[in-house]
Short mmCIF file of N, CA and C and ligand atoms in Angstrom, two decimals:
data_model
loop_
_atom_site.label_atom_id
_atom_site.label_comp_id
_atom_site.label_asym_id
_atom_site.label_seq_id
_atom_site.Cartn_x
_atom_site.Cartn_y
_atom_site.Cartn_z
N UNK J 237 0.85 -1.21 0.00
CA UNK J 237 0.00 0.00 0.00
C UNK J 237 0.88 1.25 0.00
N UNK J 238 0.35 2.46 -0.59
CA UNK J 238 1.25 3.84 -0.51
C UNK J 238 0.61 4.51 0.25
N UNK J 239 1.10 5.11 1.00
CA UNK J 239 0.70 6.68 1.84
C UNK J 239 1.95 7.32 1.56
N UNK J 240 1.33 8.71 0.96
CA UNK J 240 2.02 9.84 0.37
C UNK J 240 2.87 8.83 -0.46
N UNK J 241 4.72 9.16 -0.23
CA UNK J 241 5.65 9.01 -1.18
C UNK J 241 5.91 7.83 -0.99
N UNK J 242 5.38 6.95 0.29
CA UNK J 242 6.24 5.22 0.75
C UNK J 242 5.21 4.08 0.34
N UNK J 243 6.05 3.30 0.56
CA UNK J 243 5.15 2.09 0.72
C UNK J 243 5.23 1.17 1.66
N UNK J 244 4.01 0.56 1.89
CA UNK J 244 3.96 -0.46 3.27
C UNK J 244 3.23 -1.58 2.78
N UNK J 245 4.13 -2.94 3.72
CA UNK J 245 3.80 -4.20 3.88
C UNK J 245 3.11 -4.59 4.62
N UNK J 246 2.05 -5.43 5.24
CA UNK J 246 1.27 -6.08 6.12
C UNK J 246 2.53 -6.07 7.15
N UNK J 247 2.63 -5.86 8.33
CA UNK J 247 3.07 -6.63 9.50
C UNK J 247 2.43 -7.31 10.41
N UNK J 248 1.55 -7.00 11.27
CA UNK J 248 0.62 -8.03 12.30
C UNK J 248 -0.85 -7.20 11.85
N UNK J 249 -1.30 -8.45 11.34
CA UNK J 249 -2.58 -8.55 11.07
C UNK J 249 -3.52 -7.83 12.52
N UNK J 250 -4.81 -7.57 11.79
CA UNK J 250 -5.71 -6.78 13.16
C UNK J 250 -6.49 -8.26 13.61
N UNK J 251 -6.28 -9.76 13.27
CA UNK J 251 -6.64 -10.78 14.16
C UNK J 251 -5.80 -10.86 15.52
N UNK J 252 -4.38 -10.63 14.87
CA UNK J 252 -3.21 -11.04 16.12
C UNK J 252 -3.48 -10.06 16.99
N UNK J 253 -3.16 -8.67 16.68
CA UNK J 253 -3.72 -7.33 16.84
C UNK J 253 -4.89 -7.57 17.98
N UNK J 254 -6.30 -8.20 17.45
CA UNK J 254 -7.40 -8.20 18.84
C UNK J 254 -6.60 -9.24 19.72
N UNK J 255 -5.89 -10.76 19.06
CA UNK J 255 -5.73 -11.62 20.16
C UNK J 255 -4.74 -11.02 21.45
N UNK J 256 -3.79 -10.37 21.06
CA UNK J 256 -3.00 -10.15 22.05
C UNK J 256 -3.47 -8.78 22.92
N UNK J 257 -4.73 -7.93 22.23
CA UNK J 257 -4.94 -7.01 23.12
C UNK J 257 -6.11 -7.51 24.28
N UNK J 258 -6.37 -8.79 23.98
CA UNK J 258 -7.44 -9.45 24.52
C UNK J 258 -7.05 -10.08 26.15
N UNK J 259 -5.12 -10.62 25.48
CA UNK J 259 -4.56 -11.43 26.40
C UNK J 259 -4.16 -10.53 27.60
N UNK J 260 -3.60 -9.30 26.95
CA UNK J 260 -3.31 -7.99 28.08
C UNK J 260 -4.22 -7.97 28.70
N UNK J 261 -5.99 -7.38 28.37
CA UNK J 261 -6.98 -6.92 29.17
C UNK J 261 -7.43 -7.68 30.11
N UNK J 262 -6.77 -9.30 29.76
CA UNK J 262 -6.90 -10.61 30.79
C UNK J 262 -6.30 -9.93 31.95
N UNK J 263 -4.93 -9.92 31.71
CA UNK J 263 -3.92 -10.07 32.76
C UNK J 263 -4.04 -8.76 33.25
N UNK J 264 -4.58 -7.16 32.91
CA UNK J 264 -4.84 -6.49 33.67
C UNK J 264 -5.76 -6.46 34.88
N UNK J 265 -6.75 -6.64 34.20
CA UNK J 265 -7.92 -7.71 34.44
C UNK J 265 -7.81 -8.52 35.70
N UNK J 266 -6.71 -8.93 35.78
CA UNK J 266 -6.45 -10.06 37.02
C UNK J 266 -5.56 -9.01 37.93
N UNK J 267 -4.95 -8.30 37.55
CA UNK J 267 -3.90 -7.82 38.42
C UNK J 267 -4.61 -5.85 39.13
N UNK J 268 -5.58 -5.36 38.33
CA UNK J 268 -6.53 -4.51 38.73
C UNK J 268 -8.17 -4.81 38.86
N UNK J 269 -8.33 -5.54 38.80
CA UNK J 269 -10.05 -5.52 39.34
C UNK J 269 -10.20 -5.47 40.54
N UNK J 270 -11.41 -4.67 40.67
CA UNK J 270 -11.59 -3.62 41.81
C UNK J 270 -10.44 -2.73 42.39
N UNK J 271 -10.05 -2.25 41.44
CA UNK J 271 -8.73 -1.20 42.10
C UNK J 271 -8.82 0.36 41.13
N UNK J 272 -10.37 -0.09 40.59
CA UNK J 272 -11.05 1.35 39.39
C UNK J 272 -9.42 2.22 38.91
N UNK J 273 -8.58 1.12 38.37
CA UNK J 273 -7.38 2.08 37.91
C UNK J 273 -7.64 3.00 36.44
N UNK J 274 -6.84 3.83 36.58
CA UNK J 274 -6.97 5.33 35.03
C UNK J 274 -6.03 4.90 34.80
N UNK J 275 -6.45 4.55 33.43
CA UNK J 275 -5.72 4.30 31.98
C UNK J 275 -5.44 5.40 31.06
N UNK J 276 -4.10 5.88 31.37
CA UNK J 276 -4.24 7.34 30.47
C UNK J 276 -3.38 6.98 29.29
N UNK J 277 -3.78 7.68 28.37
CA UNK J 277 -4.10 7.09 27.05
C UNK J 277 -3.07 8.20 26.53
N UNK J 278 -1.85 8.02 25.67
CA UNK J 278 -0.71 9.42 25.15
C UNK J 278 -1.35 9.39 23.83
N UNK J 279 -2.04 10.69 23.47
CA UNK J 279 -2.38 10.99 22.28
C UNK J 279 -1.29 11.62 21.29
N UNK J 280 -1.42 11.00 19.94
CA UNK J 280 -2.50 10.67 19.51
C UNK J 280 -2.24 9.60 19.21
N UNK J 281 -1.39 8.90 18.89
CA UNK J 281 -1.09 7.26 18.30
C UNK J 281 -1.65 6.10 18.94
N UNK J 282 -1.78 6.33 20.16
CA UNK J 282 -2.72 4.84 21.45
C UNK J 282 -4.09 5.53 21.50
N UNK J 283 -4.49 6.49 21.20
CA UNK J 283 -6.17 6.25 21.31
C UNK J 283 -7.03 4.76 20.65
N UNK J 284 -6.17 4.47 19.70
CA UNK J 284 -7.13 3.26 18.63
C UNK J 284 -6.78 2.12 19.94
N UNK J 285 -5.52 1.58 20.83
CA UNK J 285 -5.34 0.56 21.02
C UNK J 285 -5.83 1.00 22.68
N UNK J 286 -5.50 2.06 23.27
CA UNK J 286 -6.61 2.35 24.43
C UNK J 286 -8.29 1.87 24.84
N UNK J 287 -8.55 2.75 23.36
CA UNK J 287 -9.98 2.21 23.32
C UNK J 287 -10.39 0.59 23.16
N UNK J 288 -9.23 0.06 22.27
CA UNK J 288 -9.61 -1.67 22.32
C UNK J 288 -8.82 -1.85 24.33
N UNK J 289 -8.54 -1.78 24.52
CA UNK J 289 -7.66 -2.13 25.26
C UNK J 289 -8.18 -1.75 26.96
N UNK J 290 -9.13 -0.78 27.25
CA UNK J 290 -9.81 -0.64 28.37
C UNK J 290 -11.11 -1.86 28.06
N UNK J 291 -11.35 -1.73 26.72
CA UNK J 291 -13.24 -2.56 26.71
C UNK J 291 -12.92 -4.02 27.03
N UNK J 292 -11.35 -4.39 27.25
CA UNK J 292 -10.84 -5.91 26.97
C UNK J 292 -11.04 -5.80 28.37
N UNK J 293 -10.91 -4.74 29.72
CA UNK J 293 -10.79 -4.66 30.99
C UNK J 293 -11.84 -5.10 31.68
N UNK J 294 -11.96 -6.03 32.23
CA UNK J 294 -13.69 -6.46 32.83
C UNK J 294 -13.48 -6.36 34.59
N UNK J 295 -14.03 -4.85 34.63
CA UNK J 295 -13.70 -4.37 36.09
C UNK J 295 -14.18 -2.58 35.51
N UNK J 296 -14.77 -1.80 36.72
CA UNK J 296 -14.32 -0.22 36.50
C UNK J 296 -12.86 0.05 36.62
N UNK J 297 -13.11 1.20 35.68
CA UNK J 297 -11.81 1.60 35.11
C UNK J 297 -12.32 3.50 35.03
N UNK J 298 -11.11 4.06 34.59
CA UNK J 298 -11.46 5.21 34.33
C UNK J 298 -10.40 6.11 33.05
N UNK J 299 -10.82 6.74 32.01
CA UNK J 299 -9.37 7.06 31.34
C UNK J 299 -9.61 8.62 31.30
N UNK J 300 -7.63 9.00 30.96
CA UNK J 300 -7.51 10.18 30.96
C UNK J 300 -6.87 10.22 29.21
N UNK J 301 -6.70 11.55 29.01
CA UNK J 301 -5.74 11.84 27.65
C UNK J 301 -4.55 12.70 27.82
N UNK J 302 -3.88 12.71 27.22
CA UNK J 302 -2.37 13.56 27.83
C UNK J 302 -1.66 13.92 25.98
N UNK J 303 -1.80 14.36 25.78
CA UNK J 303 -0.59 15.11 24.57
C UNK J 303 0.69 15.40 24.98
N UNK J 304 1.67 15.00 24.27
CA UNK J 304 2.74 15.14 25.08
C UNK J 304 3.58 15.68 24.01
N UNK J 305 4.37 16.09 23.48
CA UNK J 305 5.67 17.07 22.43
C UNK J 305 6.95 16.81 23.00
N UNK J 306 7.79 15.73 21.94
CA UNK J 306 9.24 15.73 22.62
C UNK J 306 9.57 16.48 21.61
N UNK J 307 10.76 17.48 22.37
CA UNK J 307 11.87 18.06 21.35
C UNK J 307 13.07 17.33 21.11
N UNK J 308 12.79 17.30 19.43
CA UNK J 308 14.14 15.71 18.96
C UNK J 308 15.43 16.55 18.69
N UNK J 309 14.68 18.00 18.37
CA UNK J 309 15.69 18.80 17.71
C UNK J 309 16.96 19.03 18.43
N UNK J 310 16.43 19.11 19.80
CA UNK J 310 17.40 19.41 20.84
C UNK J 310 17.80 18.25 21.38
N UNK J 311 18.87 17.83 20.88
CA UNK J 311 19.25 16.49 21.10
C UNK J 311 19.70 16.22 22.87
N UNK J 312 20.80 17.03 23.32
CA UNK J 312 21.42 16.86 24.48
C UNK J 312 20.15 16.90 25.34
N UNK J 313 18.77 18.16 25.42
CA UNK J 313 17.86 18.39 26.69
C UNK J 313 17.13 16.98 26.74
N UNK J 314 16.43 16.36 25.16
CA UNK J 314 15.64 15.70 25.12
C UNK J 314 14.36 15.58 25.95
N UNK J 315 13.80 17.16 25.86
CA UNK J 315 12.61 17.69 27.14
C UNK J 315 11.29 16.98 26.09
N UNK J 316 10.13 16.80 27.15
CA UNK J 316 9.15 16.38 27.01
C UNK J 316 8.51 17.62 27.40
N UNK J 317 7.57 17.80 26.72
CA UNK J 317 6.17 18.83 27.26
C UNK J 317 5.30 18.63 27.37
N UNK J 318 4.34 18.32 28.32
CA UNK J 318 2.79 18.37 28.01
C UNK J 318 2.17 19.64 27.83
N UNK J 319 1.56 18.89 26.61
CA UNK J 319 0.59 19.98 25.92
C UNK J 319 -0.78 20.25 26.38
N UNK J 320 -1.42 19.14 26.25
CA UNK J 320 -2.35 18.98 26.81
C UNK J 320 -2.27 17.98 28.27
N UNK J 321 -2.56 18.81 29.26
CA UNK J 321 -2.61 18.08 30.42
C UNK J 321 -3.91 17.07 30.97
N UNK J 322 -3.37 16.36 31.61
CA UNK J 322 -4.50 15.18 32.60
C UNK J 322 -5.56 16.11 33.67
N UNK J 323 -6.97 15.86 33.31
CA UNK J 323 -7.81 16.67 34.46
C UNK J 323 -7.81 15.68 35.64
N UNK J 324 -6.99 15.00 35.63
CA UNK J 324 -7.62 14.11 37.28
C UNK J 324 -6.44 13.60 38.31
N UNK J 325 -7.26 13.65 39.05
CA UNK J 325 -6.40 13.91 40.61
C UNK J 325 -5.70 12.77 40.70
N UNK J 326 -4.36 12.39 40.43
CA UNK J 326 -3.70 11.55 40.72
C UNK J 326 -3.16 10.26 41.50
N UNK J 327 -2.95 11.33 42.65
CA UNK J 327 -2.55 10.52 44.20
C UNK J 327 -3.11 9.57 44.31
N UNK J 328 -2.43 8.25 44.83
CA UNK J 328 -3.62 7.32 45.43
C UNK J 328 -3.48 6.90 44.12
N UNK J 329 -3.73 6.64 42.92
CA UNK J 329 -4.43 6.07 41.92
C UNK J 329 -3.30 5.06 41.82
N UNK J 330 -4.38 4.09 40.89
CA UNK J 330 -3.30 2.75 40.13
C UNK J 330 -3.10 3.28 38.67
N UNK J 331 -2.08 4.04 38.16
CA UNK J 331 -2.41 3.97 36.31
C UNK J 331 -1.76 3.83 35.50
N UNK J 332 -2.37 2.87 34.59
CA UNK J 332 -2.11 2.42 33.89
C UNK J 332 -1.62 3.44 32.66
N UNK J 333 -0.41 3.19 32.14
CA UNK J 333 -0.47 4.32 31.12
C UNK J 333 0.04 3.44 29.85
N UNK J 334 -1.08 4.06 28.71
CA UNK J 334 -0.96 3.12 27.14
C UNK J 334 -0.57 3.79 26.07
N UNK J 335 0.52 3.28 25.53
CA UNK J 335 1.53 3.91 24.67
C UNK J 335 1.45 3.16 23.20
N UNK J 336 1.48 4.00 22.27
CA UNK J 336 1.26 2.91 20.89
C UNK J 336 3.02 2.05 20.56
N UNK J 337 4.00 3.38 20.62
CA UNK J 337 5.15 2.34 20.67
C UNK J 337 6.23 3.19 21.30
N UNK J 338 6.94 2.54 22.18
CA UNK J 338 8.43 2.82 22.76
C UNK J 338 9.56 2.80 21.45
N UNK J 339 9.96 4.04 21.22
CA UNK J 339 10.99 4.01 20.52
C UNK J 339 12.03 4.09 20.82
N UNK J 340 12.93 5.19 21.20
CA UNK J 340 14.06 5.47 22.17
C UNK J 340 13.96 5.20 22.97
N UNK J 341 12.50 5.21 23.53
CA UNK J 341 11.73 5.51 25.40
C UNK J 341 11.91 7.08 25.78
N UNK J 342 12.31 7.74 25.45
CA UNK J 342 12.26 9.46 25.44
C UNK J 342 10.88 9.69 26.05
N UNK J 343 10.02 9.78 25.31
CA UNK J 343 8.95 10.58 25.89
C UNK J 343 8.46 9.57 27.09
N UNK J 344 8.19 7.90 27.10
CA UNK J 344 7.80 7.49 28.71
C UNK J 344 8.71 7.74 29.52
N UNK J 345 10.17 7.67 29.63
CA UNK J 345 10.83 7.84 30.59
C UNK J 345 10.93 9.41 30.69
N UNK J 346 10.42 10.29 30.36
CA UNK J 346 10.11 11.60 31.07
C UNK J 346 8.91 11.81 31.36
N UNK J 347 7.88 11.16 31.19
CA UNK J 347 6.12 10.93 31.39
C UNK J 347 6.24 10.68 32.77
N UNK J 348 6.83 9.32 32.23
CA UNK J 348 6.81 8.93 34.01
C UNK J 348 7.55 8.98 35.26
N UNK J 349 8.22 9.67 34.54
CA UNK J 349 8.96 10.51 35.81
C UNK J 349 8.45 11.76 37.02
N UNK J 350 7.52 12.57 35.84
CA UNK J 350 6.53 13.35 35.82
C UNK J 350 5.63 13.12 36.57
N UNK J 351 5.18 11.90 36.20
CA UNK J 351 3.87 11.54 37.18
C UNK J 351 4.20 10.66 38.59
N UNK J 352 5.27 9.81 38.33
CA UNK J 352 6.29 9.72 39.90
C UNK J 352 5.76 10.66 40.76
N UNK J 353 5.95 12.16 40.56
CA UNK J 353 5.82 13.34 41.28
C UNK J 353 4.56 13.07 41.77
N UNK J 354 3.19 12.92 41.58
CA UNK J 354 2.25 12.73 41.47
C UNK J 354 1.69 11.96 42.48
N UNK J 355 2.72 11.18 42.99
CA UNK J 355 2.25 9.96 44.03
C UNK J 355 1.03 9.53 43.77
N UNK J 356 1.27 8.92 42.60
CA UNK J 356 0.37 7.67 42.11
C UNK J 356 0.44 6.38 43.04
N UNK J 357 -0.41 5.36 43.13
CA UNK J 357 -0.28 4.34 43.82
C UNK J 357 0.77 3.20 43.61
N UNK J 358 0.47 2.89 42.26
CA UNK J 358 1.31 2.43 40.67
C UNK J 358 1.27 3.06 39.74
N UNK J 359 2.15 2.63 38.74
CA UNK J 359 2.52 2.51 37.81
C UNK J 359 2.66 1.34 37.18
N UNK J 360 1.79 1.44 35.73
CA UNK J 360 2.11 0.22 35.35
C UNK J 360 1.99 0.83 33.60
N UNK J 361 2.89 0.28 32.75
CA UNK J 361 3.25 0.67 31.55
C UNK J 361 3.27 -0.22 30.77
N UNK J 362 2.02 0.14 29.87
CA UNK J 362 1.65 -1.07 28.29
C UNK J 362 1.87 -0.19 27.15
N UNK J 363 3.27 -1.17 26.18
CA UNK J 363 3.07 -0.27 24.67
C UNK J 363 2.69 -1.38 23.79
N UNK J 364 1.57 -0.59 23.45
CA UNK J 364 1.15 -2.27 21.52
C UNK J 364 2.89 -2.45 20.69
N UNK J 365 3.84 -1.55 20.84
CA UNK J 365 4.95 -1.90 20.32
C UNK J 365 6.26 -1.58 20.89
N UNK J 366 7.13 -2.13 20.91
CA UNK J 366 8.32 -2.04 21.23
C UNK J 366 9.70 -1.74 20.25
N UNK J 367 10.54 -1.30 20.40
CA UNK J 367 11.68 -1.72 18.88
C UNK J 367 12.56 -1.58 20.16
N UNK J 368 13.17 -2.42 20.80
CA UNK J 368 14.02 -3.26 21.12
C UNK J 368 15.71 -2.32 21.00
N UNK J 369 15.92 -2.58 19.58
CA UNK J 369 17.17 -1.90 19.39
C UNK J 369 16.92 -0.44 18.86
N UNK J 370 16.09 0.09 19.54
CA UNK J 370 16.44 1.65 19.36
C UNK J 370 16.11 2.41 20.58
N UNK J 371 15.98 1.27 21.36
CA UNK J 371 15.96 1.99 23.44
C UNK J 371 16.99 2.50 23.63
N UNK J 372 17.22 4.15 24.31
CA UNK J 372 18.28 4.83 24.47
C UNK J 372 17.63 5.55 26.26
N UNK J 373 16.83 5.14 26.60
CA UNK J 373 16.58 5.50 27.76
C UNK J 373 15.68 4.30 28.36
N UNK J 374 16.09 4.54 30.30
CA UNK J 374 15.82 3.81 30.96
C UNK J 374 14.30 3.26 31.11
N UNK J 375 13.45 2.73 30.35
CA UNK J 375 11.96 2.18 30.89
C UNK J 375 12.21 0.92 31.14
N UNK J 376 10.97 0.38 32.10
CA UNK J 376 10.48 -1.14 31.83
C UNK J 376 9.32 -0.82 31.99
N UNK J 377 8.96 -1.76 30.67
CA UNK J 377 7.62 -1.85 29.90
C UNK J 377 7.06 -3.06 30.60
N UNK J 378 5.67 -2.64 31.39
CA UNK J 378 5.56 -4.13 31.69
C UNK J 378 4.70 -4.67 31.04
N UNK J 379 3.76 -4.53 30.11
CA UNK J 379 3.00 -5.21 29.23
C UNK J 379 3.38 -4.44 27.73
N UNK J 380 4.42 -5.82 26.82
CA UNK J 380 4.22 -5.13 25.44
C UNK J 380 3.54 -5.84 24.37
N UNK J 381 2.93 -5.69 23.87
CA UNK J 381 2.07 -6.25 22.18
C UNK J 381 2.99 -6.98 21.78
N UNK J 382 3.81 -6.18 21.16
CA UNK J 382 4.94 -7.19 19.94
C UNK J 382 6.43 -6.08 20.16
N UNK J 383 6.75 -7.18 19.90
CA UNK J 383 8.65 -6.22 19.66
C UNK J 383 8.95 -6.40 17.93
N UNK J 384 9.31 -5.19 17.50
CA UNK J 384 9.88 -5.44 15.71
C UNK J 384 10.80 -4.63 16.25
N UNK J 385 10.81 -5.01 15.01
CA UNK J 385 12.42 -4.29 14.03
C UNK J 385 12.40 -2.91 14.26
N UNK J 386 13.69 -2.19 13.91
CA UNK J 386 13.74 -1.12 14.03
C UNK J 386 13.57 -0.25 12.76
N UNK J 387 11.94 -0.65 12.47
CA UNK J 387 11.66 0.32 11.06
C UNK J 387 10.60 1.26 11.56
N UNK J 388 9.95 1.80 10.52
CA UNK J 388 8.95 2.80 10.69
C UNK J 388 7.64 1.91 9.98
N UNK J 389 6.33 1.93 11.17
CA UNK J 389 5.53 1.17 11.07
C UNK J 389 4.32 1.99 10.73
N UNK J 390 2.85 1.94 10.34
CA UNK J 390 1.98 2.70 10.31
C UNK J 390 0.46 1.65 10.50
N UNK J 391 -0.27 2.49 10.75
CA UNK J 391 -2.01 1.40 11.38
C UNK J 391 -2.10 1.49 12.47
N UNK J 392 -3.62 0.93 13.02
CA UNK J 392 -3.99 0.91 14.31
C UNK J 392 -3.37 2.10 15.01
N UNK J 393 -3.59 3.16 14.56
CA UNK J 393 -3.47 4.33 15.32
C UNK J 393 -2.34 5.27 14.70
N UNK J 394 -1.31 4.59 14.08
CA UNK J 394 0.01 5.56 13.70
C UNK J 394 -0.29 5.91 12.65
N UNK J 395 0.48 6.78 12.66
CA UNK J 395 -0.13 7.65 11.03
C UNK J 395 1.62 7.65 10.87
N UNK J 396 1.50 8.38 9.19
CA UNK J 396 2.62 8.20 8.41
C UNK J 396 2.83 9.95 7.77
N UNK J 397 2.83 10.93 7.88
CA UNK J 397 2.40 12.16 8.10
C UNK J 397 0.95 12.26 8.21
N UNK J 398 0.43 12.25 9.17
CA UNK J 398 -1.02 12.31 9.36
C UNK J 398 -1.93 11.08 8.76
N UNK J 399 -1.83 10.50 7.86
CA UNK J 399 -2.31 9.24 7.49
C UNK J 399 -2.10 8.29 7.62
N UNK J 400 -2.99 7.08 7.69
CA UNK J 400 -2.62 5.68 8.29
C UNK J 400 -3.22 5.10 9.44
N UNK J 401 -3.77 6.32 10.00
CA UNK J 401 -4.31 5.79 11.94
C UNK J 401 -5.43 4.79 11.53
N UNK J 402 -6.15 4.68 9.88
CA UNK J 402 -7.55 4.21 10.44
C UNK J 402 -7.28 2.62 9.73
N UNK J 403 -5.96 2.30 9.98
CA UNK J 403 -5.73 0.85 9.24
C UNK J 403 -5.90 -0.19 10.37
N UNK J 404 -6.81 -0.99 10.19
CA UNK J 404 -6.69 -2.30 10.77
C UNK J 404 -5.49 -2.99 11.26
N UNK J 405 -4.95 -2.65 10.41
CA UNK J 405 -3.51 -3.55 10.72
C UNK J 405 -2.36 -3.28 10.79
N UNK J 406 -1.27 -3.28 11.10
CA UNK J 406 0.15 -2.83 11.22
C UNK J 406 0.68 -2.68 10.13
N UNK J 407 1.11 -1.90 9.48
CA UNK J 407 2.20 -2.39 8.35
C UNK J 407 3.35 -2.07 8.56
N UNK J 408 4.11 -2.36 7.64
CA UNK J 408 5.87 -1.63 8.19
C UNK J 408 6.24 -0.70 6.29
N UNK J 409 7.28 -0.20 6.90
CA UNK J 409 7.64 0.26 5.86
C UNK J 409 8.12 -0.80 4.60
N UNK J 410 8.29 -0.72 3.48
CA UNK J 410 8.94 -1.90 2.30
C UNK J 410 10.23 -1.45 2.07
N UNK J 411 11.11 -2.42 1.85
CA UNK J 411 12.50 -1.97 1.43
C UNK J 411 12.30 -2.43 0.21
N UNK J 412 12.24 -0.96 -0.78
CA UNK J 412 11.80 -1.18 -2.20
C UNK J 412 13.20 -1.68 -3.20
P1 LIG H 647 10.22 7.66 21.71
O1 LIG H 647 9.99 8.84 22.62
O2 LIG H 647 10.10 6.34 22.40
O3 LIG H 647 11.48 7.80 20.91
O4 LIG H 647 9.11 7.76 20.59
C1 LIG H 647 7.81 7.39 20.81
C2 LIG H 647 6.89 8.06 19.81
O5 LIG H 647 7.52 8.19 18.52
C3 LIG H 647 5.67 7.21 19.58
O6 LIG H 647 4.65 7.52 20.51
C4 LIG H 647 5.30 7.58 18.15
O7 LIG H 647 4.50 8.73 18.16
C5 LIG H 647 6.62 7.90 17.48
N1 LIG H 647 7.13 6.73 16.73
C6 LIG H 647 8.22 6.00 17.01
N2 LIG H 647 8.40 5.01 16.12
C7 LIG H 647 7.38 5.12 15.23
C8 LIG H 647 6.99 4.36 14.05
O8 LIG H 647 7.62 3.38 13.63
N3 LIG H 647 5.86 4.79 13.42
C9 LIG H 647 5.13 5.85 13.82
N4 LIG H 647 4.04 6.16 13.13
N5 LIG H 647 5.46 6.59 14.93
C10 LIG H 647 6.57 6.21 15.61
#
């Protein structure tokens, strides 16, 4: 398929895609029911796998949204901003926070550092993707989807300059 100038290959189908967001909402599922934890959701790329990904939760729950802006330009600060901030009271809470993919880890490992401050109850950190060899900062991810390669992927939420979020399925880039 093309968006704009590239092209993309199938990578994980949107079957594997529901099975494994199914298997997470299990094991959250087991490890928060009755503990009404907020699932805050980093817009915009995890809204598609948020929304599958709380309804998989069989327990109250509650979600927030957070926009967040890393500056890449500035290589040495590597600051995070929130743009749009969280309306809800923190402290005390269990939350869950859902990420579409860890790349460097840049923007979670300054998220959650952030919300550390916050005296949350937990922390607990799910990305639908991982790339493995392009971690340059300290996270642990404790629930991930899939680990690939270190390409540029698009679907289920990622866009490819703005296009792509409304694909079923993962694709990756093609080495033409
Ligand atoms: P990190 O801060 O971990 O370097 O980058 C995380 C963010 O970079 C993700 O939330 C996503 O917005 C973007 N990103 C990283 N890799 C990809 C990719 O392969 N495709 C798309 N569409 N966005 C990516």
């Amino acid at each position: 398929m093309q968006i704009h100038d590239l092209h993309f290959k199938q990578m994980i189908s949107a079957e594997q895609i529901h099975e494994r967001v199914q298997a997470i909402g299990a094991a959250l599922t087991t490890q928060y029911k009755d503990k009404n934890p907020l699932f805050i959701s980093i817009l915009s790329g995890a809204f598609v796998f948020a929304s599958d990904l709380m309804r998989a939760f069989d327990g109250h729950c509650e979600v927030g949204f957070v926009k967040l802006s890393s500056y890449k330009g500035t290589r040495s600060s590597g600051d995070v901003q929130t743009v749009m901030g969280l309306e809800k009271e923190l402290n005390g809470r269990h939350l869950i926070i859902v990420e579409d993919i860890v790349d460097t880890g840049r923007t979670l490992h300054f998220f959650t550092n952030y919300l550390r401050e916050q005296s949350p109850e937990s922390i607990c950190i799910v990305s639908l993707l991982s790339k493995p060899d392009a971690l340059q900062f300290p996270i642990e991810i404790d629930y991930t989807g899939f680990e690939i390669p270190d390409k540029f992927v698009v679907g289920y939420g990622l866009d490819y300059n703005g296009l792509g979020r409304n694909l079923p399925d993962l694709l990756v880039l093609a080495d033409v």
